[in-house]
PDB file of C-alpha atoms in Angstrom:
ATOM      1  CA  MET A   1     -18.513  23.467 -20.066  1.00 66.00           C
ATOM      2  CA  HIS A   2     -18.590  27.097 -19.001  1.00 77.00           C
ATOM      3  CA  LEU A   3     -15.681  29.335 -20.010  1.00 82.00           C
ATOM      4  CA  SER A   4     -15.026  30.295 -16.378  1.00 81.00           C
ATOM      5  CA  THR A   5     -14.816  26.634 -15.488  1.00 80.00           C
ATOM      6  CA  TRP A   6     -12.346  25.970 -18.288  1.00 88.00           C
ATOM      7  CA  LEU A   7     -10.164  28.987 -17.289  1.00 87.00           C
ATOM      8  CA  LEU A   8     -10.080  27.834 -13.695  1.00 85.00           C
ATOM      9  CA  PHE A   9      -8.962  24.433 -14.922  1.00 85.00           C
ATOM     10  CA  CYS A  10      -6.163  26.146 -17.036  1.00 89.00           C
ATOM     11  CA  GLY A  11      -5.008  27.862 -13.991  1.00 87.00           C
ATOM     12  CA  VAL A  12      -4.763  24.531 -12.046  1.00 81.00           C
ATOM     13  CA  THR A  13      -3.145  22.822 -15.043  1.00 83.00           C
ATOM     14  CA  LEU A  14      -0.297  25.515 -15.242  1.00 85.00           C
ATOM     15  CA  VAL A  15       0.389  25.254 -11.539  1.00 78.00           C
ATOM     16  CA  VAL A  16       0.615  21.432 -11.778  1.00 77.00           C
ATOM     17  CA  ALA A  17       2.509  21.396 -15.063  1.00 83.00           C
ATOM     18  CA  PHE A  18       5.168  23.880 -13.927  1.00 83.00           C
ATOM     19  CA  THR A  19       5.733  21.979 -10.629  1.00 73.00           C
ATOM     20  CA  PRO A  20       9.015  20.020 -11.069  1.00 73.00           C
ATOM     21  CA  GLY A  21       8.562  16.282 -11.356  1.00 79.00           C
ATOM     22  CA  PRO A  22       9.809  13.199 -13.292  1.00 83.00           C
ATOM     23  CA  ALA A  23       8.469  14.587 -16.638  1.00 87.00           C
ATOM     24  CA  VAL A  24      10.020  18.059 -16.225  1.00 85.00           C
ATOM     25  CA  LEU A  25      13.431  16.419 -15.011  1.00 83.00           C
ATOM     26  CA  LEU A  26      13.258  14.164 -18.069  1.00 87.00           C
ATOM     27  CA  ALA A  27      12.647  17.151 -20.353  1.00 88.00           C
ATOM     28  CA  VAL A  28      15.521  19.124 -18.903  1.00 85.00           C
ATOM     29  CA  SER A  29      17.952  16.140 -18.982  1.00 83.00           C
ATOM     30  CA  ASN A  30      17.149  15.533 -22.701  1.00 85.00           C
ATOM     31  CA  ALA A  31      17.372  19.185 -23.532  1.00 85.00           C
ATOM     32  CA  ILE A  32      20.954  19.111 -22.242  1.00 78.00           C
ATOM     33  CA  SER A  33      21.936  15.692 -23.747  1.00 78.00           C
ATOM     34  CA  VAL A  34      20.240  15.749 -27.140  1.00 82.00           C
ATOM     35  CA  GLY A  35      19.246  19.381 -27.652  1.00 81.00           C
ATOM     36  CA  PRO A  36      16.012  21.400 -27.142  1.00 84.00           C
ATOM     37  CA  ARG A  37      14.240  20.299 -30.368  1.00 86.00           C
ATOM     38  CA  ARG A  38      14.748  16.529 -29.778  1.00 87.00           C
ATOM     39  CA  ALA A  39      13.948  16.956 -26.070  1.00 88.00           C
ATOM     40  CA  MET A  40      10.414  18.076 -27.143  1.00 91.00           C
ATOM     41  CA  ILE A  41       9.933  14.577 -28.649  1.00 93.00           C
ATOM     42  CA  SER A  42       9.870  13.097 -25.177  1.00 92.00           C
ATOM     43  CA  SER A  43       7.586  15.816 -23.997  1.00 93.00           C
ATOM     44  CA  LEU A  44       5.131  14.971 -26.889  1.00 94.00           C
ATOM     45  CA  GLY A  45       5.446  11.356 -25.805  1.00 93.00           C
ATOM     46  CA  ASN A  46       4.610  12.393 -22.228  1.00 93.00           C
ATOM     47  CA  ALA A  47       1.541  14.332 -23.570  1.00 93.00           C
ATOM     48  CA  CYS A  48       0.327  11.130 -25.377  1.00 94.00           C
ATOM     49  CA  GLY A  49       0.948   9.093 -22.199  1.00 93.00           C
ATOM     50  CA  LEU A  50      -1.223  11.710 -20.350  1.00 92.00           C
ATOM     51  CA  PHE A  51      -4.164  11.033 -22.740  1.00 92.00           C
ATOM     52  CA  LEU A  52      -3.823   7.333 -21.922  1.00 91.00           C
ATOM     53  CA  VAL A  53      -3.592   8.035 -18.166  1.00 89.00           C
ATOM     54  CA  SER A  54      -6.649  10.343 -18.323  1.00 87.00           C
ATOM     55  CA  ALA A  55      -8.557   7.686 -20.280  1.00 86.00           C
ATOM     56  CA  ALA A  56      -7.565   5.024 -17.711  1.00 81.00           C
ATOM     57  CA  ALA A  57      -8.749   7.240 -14.947  1.00 78.00           C
ATOM     58  CA  MET A  58     -12.077   7.932 -16.646  1.00 76.00           C
ATOM     59  CA  GLY A  59     -12.410   4.234 -17.215  1.00 76.00           C
ATOM     60  CA  GLY A  60     -12.100   3.370 -13.618  1.00 74.00           C
ATOM     61  CA  LEU A  61      -8.481   2.571 -13.077  1.00 58.00           C
ATOM     62  CA  GLY A  62      -8.227   5.367 -10.506  1.00 58.00           C
ATOM     63  CA  VAL A  63     -10.935   3.700  -8.421  1.00 66.00           C
ATOM     64  CA  VAL A  64      -9.083   0.404  -8.737  1.00 66.00           C
ATOM     65  CA  LEU A  65      -5.881   2.096  -7.408  1.00 61.00           C
ATOM     66  CA  ASN A  66      -7.782   3.735  -4.610  1.00 65.00           C
ATOM     67  CA  THR A  67      -9.315   0.318  -3.618  1.00 70.00           C
ATOM     68  CA  SER A  68      -6.865  -2.338  -4.461  1.00 75.00           C
ATOM     69  CA  ALA A  69      -3.716  -2.239  -2.449  1.00 77.00           C
ATOM     70  CA  THR A  70      -1.999  -4.900  -4.811  1.00 80.00           C
ATOM     71  CA  ALA A  71      -2.799  -2.961  -7.992  1.00 74.00           C
ATOM     72  CA  PHE A  72      -1.662   0.336  -6.453  1.00 74.00           C
ATOM     73  CA  MET A  73       1.562  -1.374  -5.190  1.00 81.00           C
ATOM     74  CA  VAL A  74       2.421  -2.975  -8.579  1.00 79.00           C
ATOM     75  CA  LEU A  75       2.085   0.291 -10.437  1.00 71.00           C
ATOM     76  CA  LYS A  76       3.985   2.243  -7.728  1.00 76.00           C
ATOM     77  CA  VAL A  77       6.896  -0.264  -7.805  1.00 83.00           C
ATOM     78  CA  ALA A  78       6.949  -0.181 -11.596  1.00 78.00           C
ATOM     79  CA  GLY A  79       7.085   3.653 -11.677  1.00 71.00           C
ATOM     80  CA  ALA A  80       9.686   3.804  -8.956  1.00 80.00           C
ATOM     81  CA  GLY A  81      11.798   1.231 -10.655  1.00 83.00           C
ATOM     82  CA  TYR A  82      11.843   3.123 -13.996  1.00 73.00           C
ATOM     83  CA  LEU A  83      12.802   6.345 -12.415  1.00 75.00           C
ATOM     84  CA  VAL A  84      15.595   4.755 -10.549  1.00 85.00           C
ATOM     85  CA  TYR A  85      16.756   3.059 -13.784  1.00 82.00           C
ATOM     86  CA  LEU A  86      16.838   6.499 -15.612  1.00 75.00           C
ATOM     87  CA  GLY A  87      18.746   7.975 -12.631  1.00 81.00           C
ATOM     88  CA  ILE A  88      21.389   5.133 -12.507  1.00 87.00           C
ATOM     89  CA  ARG A  89      21.885   5.485 -16.215  1.00 79.00           C
ATOM     90  CA  GLN A  90      22.251   9.256 -15.970  1.00 74.00           C
ATOM     91  CA  TRP A  91      24.507   8.921 -12.877  1.00 83.00           C
ATOM     92  CA  ARG A  92      26.958   6.499 -14.736  1.00 80.00           C
ATOM     93  CA  SER A  93      27.133   8.637 -17.896  1.00 71.00           C
ATOM     94  CA  ARG A  94      30.634   9.847 -18.328  1.00 64.00           C
ATOM     95  CA  THR A  95      30.153  11.817 -21.568  1.00 54.00           C
ATOM     96  CA  SER A  96      29.982  15.623 -21.718  1.00 45.00           C
ATOM     97  CA  VAL A  97      26.433  15.867 -22.641  1.00 44.00           C
ATOM     98  CA  PHE A  98      26.889  19.682 -22.870  1.00 45.00           C
ATOM     99  CA  ALA A  99      29.278  19.616 -25.767  1.00 44.00           C
ATOM    100  CA  GLU A 100      27.750  19.672 -29.285  1.00 39.00           C
ATOM    101  CA  LEU A 101      30.802  18.050 -30.570  1.00 32.00           C
ATOM    102  CA  GLN A 102      33.014  15.351 -29.192  1.00 38.00           C
ATOM    103  CA  PRO A 103      36.884  16.060 -29.149  1.00 39.00           C
ATOM    104  CA  SER A 104      37.195  14.104 -32.296  1.00 38.00           C
ATOM    105  CA  GLY A 105      34.935  16.388 -34.112  1.00 39.00           C
ATOM    106  CA  ALA A 106      32.245  13.830 -34.677  1.00 39.00           C
ATOM    107  CA  PRO A 107      28.654  14.615 -33.711  1.00 42.00           C
ATOM    108  CA  ALA A 108      27.733  13.554 -30.174  1.00 44.00           C
ATOM    109  CA  PRO A 109      25.670  10.288 -30.058  1.00 47.00           C
ATOM    110  CA  SER A 110      22.000  10.984 -29.895  1.00 54.00           C
ATOM    111  CA  ARG A 111      18.988   8.759 -29.013  1.00 67.00           C
ATOM    112  CA  SER A 112      16.434   7.778 -31.523  1.00 83.00           C
ATOM    113  CA  ALA A 113      13.225   9.640 -31.864  1.00 88.00           C
ATOM    114  CA  ARG A 114      11.287   6.506 -31.076  1.00 89.00           C
ATOM    115  CA  ARG A 115      13.290   5.968 -27.890  1.00 90.00           C
ATOM    116  CA  LEU A 116      12.870   9.552 -26.703  1.00 91.00           C
ATOM    117  CA  PHE A 117       9.138   9.336 -27.330  1.00 94.00           C
ATOM    118  CA  GLY A 118       8.863   5.952 -25.572  1.00 92.00           C
ATOM    119  CA  HIS A 119      10.623   7.403 -22.407  1.00 90.00           C
ATOM    120  CA  GLY A 120       8.149  10.275 -22.308  1.00 92.00           C
ATOM    121  CA  VAL A 121       5.010   7.872 -22.655  1.00 93.00           C
ATOM    122  CA  THR A 122       6.677   5.465 -20.055  1.00 92.00           C
ATOM    123  CA  VAL A 123       7.248   8.201 -17.414  1.00 89.00           C
ATOM    124  CA  ALA A 124       3.592   9.287 -17.765  1.00 90.00           C
ATOM    125  CA  LEU A 125       2.182   5.764 -17.572  1.00 89.00           C
ATOM    126  CA  THR A 126       4.152   4.580 -14.625  1.00 83.00           C
ATOM    127  CA  ASN A 127       3.363   7.492 -12.392  1.00 77.00           C
ATOM    128  CA  PRO A 128       0.417   6.447 -10.131  1.00 71.00           C
ATOM    129  CA  LYS A 129       0.202  10.028  -8.921  1.00 69.00           C
ATOM    130  CA  GLY A 130      -1.054  10.889 -12.531  1.00 75.00           C
ATOM    131  CA  ILE A 131      -3.842   8.521 -12.547  1.00 76.00           C
ATOM    132  CA  LEU A 132      -4.874   9.496  -8.942  1.00 71.00           C
ATOM    133  CA  PHE A 133      -4.568  13.213  -9.967  1.00 73.00           C
ATOM    134  CA  PHE A 134      -6.826  12.834 -12.988  1.00 79.00           C
ATOM    135  CA  SER A 135      -9.357  10.611 -10.968  1.00 74.00           C
ATOM    136  CA  ALA A 136      -9.562  13.452  -8.343  1.00 69.00           C
ATOM    137  CA  LEU A 137      -9.479  16.543 -10.502  1.00 71.00           C
ATOM    138  CA  PHE A 138     -11.680  15.699 -13.442  1.00 71.00           C
ATOM    139  CA  PRO A 139     -14.969  15.012 -11.611  1.00 69.00           C
ATOM    140  CA  GLN A 140     -14.666  18.594 -10.038  1.00 71.00           C
ATOM    141  CA  PHE A 141     -14.875  20.116 -13.631  1.00 75.00           C
ATOM    142  CA  LEU A 142     -17.163  17.842 -15.449  1.00 71.00           C
ATOM    143  CA  THR A 143     -20.755  18.974 -16.151  1.00 73.00           C
ATOM    144  CA  HIS A 144     -22.983  15.907 -15.896  1.00 65.00           C
ATOM    145  CA  ASP A 145     -25.677  17.230 -18.269  1.00 73.00           C
ATOM    146  CA  ALA A 146     -23.172  17.630 -21.038  1.00 75.00           C
ATOM    147  CA  PRO A 147     -21.467  15.101 -23.267  1.00 80.00           C
ATOM    148  CA  ILE A 148     -18.709  13.480 -21.035  1.00 76.00           C
ATOM    149  CA  LEU A 149     -16.449  12.405 -24.070  1.00 81.00           C
ATOM    150  CA  THR A 150     -16.328  16.098 -25.290  1.00 85.00           C
ATOM    151  CA  GLN A 151     -15.336  17.349 -21.773  1.00 83.00           C
ATOM    152  CA  PHE A 152     -12.809  14.658 -21.481  1.00 84.00           C
ATOM    153  CA  ALA A 153     -11.171  15.600 -24.767  1.00 87.00           C
ATOM    154  CA  VAL A 154     -11.166  19.398 -23.874  1.00 89.00           C
ATOM    155  CA  LEU A 155      -9.814  18.837 -20.340  1.00 88.00           C
ATOM    156  CA  THR A 156      -7.125  16.290 -21.373  1.00 90.00           C
ATOM    157  CA  THR A 157      -5.918  18.333 -24.436  1.00 93.00           C
ATOM    158  CA  THR A 158      -5.787  21.331 -22.230  1.00 93.00           C
ATOM    159  CA  PHE A 159      -3.663  19.542 -19.615  1.00 91.00           C
ATOM    160  CA  ALA A 160      -1.403  17.977 -22.239  1.00 92.00           C
ATOM    161  CA  ALA A 161      -0.849  21.259 -23.936  1.00 93.00           C
ATOM    162  CA  GLY A 162      -0.015  22.902 -20.594  1.00 92.00           C
ATOM    163  CA  SER A 163       2.498  20.152 -19.826  1.00 91.00           C
ATOM    164  CA  VAL A 164       4.202  20.651 -23.300  1.00 93.00           C
ATOM    165  CA  LEU A 165       4.241  24.451 -22.531  1.00 94.00           C
ATOM    166  CA  ALA A 166       5.893  23.848 -19.213  1.00 91.00           C
ATOM    167  CA  HIS A 167       8.401  21.391 -20.635  1.00 91.00           C
ATOM    168  CA  GLY A 168       9.242  23.824 -23.388  1.00 92.00           C
ATOM    169  CA  SER A 169       9.958  26.583 -20.846  1.00 91.00           C
ATOM    170  CA  TYR A 170      12.265  24.384 -18.926  1.00 87.00           C
ATOM    171  CA  VAL A 171      13.895  23.206 -22.111  1.00 88.00           C
ATOM    172  CA  LEU A 172      14.596  26.875 -23.156  1.00 88.00           C
ATOM    173  CA  LEU A 173      15.989  27.480 -19.650  1.00 83.00           C
ATOM    174  CA  ALA A 174      18.279  24.532 -19.989  1.00 80.00           C
ATOM    175  CA  ARG A 175      19.468  25.753 -23.315  1.00 80.00           C
ATOM    176  CA  LEU A 176      20.373  29.112 -21.839  1.00 80.00           C
ATOM    177  CA  LEU A 177      22.360  27.518 -19.097  1.00 74.00           C
ATOM    178  CA  LYS A 178      24.050  24.977 -21.430  1.00 68.00           C
ATOM    179  CA  LYS A 179      27.063  27.047 -21.996  1.00 69.00           C
ATOM    180  CA  GLN A 180      27.552  27.518 -18.270  1.00 66.00           C
ATOM    181  CA  PHE A 181      28.239  23.727 -18.052  1.00 60.00           C
ATOM    182  CA  ALA A 182      30.473  23.258 -21.130  1.00 60.00           C
ATOM    183  CA  ASN A 183      33.286  22.039 -18.843  1.00 65.00           C
ATOM    184  CA  PRO A 184      33.386  18.213 -18.623  1.00 70.00           C
ATOM    185  CA  LYS A 185      33.544  18.333 -14.789  1.00 75.00           C
ATOM    186  CA  ARG A 186      30.426  20.361 -14.686  1.00 72.00           C
ATOM    187  CA  ALA A 187      28.739  18.086 -17.129  1.00 70.00           C
ATOM    188  CA  GLN A 188      29.632  15.159 -14.936  1.00 75.00           C
ATOM    189  CA  LEU A 189      28.264  17.065 -11.971  1.00 79.00           C
ATOM    190  CA  PHE A 190      25.048  17.550 -13.866  1.00 73.00           C
ATOM    191  CA  ASN A 191      24.874  13.882 -14.523  1.00 76.00           C
ATOM    192  CA  ARG A 192      25.298  13.142 -10.919  1.00 83.00           C
ATOM    193  CA  VAL A 193      22.810  15.686  -9.688  1.00 82.00           C
ATOM    194  CA  SER A 194      20.010  14.823 -12.377  1.00 76.00           C
ATOM    195  CA  GLY A 195      20.626  11.131 -11.851  1.00 81.00           C
ATOM    196  CA  GLY A 196      20.327  11.472  -8.085  1.00 86.00           C
ATOM    197  CA  ALA A 197      17.251  13.528  -8.592  1.00 82.00           C
ATOM    198  CA  PHE A 198      15.635  10.758 -10.701  1.00 75.00           C
ATOM    199  CA  VAL A 199      16.465   8.201  -8.003  1.00 86.00           C
ATOM    200  CA  LEU A 200      15.106  10.310  -5.174  1.00 85.00           C
ATOM    201  CA  LEU A 201      11.835  10.863  -7.192  1.00 75.00           C
ATOM    202  CA  GLY A 202      11.510   7.192  -7.772  1.00 78.00           C
ATOM    203  CA  LEU A 203      12.073   6.438  -4.069  1.00 83.00           C
ATOM    204  CA  SER A 204       9.421   9.113  -3.204  1.00 77.00           C
ATOM    205  CA  LEU A 205       6.854   7.191  -5.152  1.00 69.00           C
ATOM    206  CA  LEU A 206       7.364   4.218  -2.793  1.00 77.00           C
ATOM    207  CA  ARG A 207       6.205   6.469  -0.005  1.00 75.00           C
ATOM    208  CA  LEU A 208       2.956   7.286  -1.827  1.00 63.00           C
ATOM    209  CA  ARG A 209      -0.092   5.649  -0.150  1.00 66.00           C
ATOM    210  CA  ASN A 210      -3.559   4.978  -1.297  1.00 57.00           C
ATOM    211  CA  LYS A 211      -6.776   5.113   0.623  1.00 49.00           C
ATOM    212  CA  THR A 212      -6.646   1.482   1.549  1.00 44.00           C
ATOM    213  CA  ALA A 213      -3.248   1.850   3.261  1.00 44.00           C
TER     214      ALA A 213
END
């Protein structure tokens, strides 16, 4: 792969990674609720999920989704349902996720690292846009007379690194704004807004169409 080709892919990656979506929203939500450091656990999970999505796309799942209306619909509904689930859970949360300590002085409850990691992986795996994106993007940057697996590793690692970088940037921004929402009412407002955003993103997936539609 030529350096100029890789640099072009880096530019595309950064544009896509910094565009707000389910993974970015999850990173910001976790940054507010469990802190910036633990929020990055879900981002690392999302990066691992991207490797699986990329491998699936390279293995032909992207073609299946483009040609099978049933397979596309199943994955689309699964992804939408998971985002709606996250949104409802966030909406119904009544705790002040912005406070480092509860009124009793006890540490605020935090989710396990495994659970945070799993959420990141699931968000990546249940988004059909990701598989279709990899299926459409990768062929444009692959050199057919060079080892495909090496190029796959380079491109996927680059995209995963760009996603982690983007999430880290959003997490730091959320940390800077955290004090602005220390008030419980503002915390509840954040829960409602972010929860509603998850639901809207989930519903937007239902409008996604494949080529057979």
